[in-house]
Coordinates of C-alpha atoms in Angstrom, one line a residue:
X95 CA 267.9 -55.5 19.0
X96 CA 266.0 -58.6 19.7
X97 CA 265.7 -61.3 22.5
X98 CA 268.0 -63.7 20.7
X99 CA 270.8 -61.1 20.6
X100 CA 270.4 -60.5 24.4
X101 CA 270.3 -64.2 25.0
X102 CA 273.6 -64.7 23.1
X103 CA 275.3 -61.9 25.2
X104 CA 274.0 -63.5 28.4
X105 CA 275.4 -66.9 27.5
X106 CA 278.8 -65.4 26.6
X107 CA 279.0 -63.3 29.8
X108 CA 278.0 -66.2 32.0
X109 CA 280.6 -68.5 30.4
X110 CA 283.3 -65.8 30.8
X111 CA 282.3 -65.7 34.5
X112 CA 282.9 -69.4 34.8
X113 CA 279.2 -70.5 34.7
X114 CA 276.7 -72.2 32.5
X115 CA 273.6 -70.6 31.0
X116 CA 271.4 -73.6 30.2
X117 CA 268.2 -73.3 28.2
X118 CA 265.3 -74.2 30.6
X119 CA 262.4 -76.0 29.0
X120 CA 259.7 -77.8 30.9
X121 CA 257.0 -79.1 28.6
X122 CA 254.4 -79.8 31.3
X123 CA 255.1 -76.5 33.2
X124 CA 254.4 -73.4 31.1
X125 CA 255.9 -70.0 31.8
X126 CA 259.3 -71.0 33.1
X127 CA 262.2 -68.6 32.6
X128 CA 264.3 -69.0 29.5
X129 CA 267.6 -69.8 31.1
X130 CA 268.8 -71.4 34.3
X131 CA 272.2 -69.9 35.3
X132 CA 274.6 -72.2 37.2
X133 CA 277.3 -70.0 38.6
X134 CA 280.5 -70.7 40.6
X135 CA 280.2 -71.5 44.3
X136 CA 276.8 -73.2 43.8
X137 CA 274.7 -70.1 42.8
X138 CA 271.6 -71.0 40.8
X139 CA 269.4 -68.2 39.3
X140 CA 266.9 -67.9 36.6
X141 CA 266.8 -65.4 33.7
X142 CA 263.8 -64.4 31.5
X143 CA 265.0 -62.7 28.3
X144 CA 262.9 -60.1 26.5
X145 CA 263.4 -57.7 23.7
X146 CA 263.8 -54.1 24.9
X147 CA 260.7 -52.9 26.6
X148 CA 258.7 -56.1 26.4
X149 CA 256.9 -57.4 29.4
X150 CA 256.5 -60.9 30.9
X151 CA 253.2 -62.6 30.1
X152 CA 251.0 -63.3 33.2
X153 CA 252.0 -66.9 33.4
X154 CA 255.6 -65.9 33.4
X155 CA 255.0 -63.5 36.2
X156 CA 253.3 -66.2 38.2
X157 CA 256.2 -68.6 37.6
X158 CA 258.6 -65.8 38.7
X159 CA 256.8 -65.3 41.9
X160 CA 256.6 -69.1 42.5
X161 CA 260.3 -69.5 42.0
X162 CA 261.1 -66.5 44.2
X163 CA 258.8 -67.9 46.9
X164 CA 261.1 -71.0 46.9
X165 CA 264.2 -68.7 47.5
X166 CA 265.4 -68.4 43.9
X167 CA 266.4 -65.2 42.2
X168 CA 264.6 -64.5 38.9
X169 CA 266.0 -61.8 36.6
X170 CA 264.2 -60.1 33.8
X171 CA 266.8 -59.1 31.2
X172 CA 265.8 -56.8 28.3
X173 CA 269.1 -55.1 27.6
X174 CA 272.7 -56.3 27.3
X175 CA 273.7 -53.5 29.7
X176 CA 271.9 -55.3 32.5
X177 CA 274.0 -58.5 32.2
X178 CA 277.2 -57.3 33.9
X179 CA 275.4 -55.9 36.9
X180 CA 273.4 -59.2 37.3
X181 CA 276.6 -61.3 37.2
X182 CA 278.2 -58.9 39.8
X183 CA 275.2 -59.3 42.0
X184 CA 275.2 -63.1 41.8
X185 CA 279.0 -63.2 42.6
X186 CA 278.5 -61.0 45.7
X187 CA 276.0 -63.3 47.3

């Protein structure tokens, strides 16, 4: 299983939940998460996708902490099984 497969599962699950999973690219700002998730009721979270067992690079860890310090939730997803729980958590808040 690779990152692309997990990313596809994430996009489909977010769409089924009524949201958008937009590719997040910021050329002048390295290390941003792969996807910004726009969910119903104005919930905005970020998702970094990795192949199973892979870790974030140091710049990605720094960006995660930076976004979290601004009040945003950043999820590390390295398994399709994590997706449903993440969506449930977003919808509960």
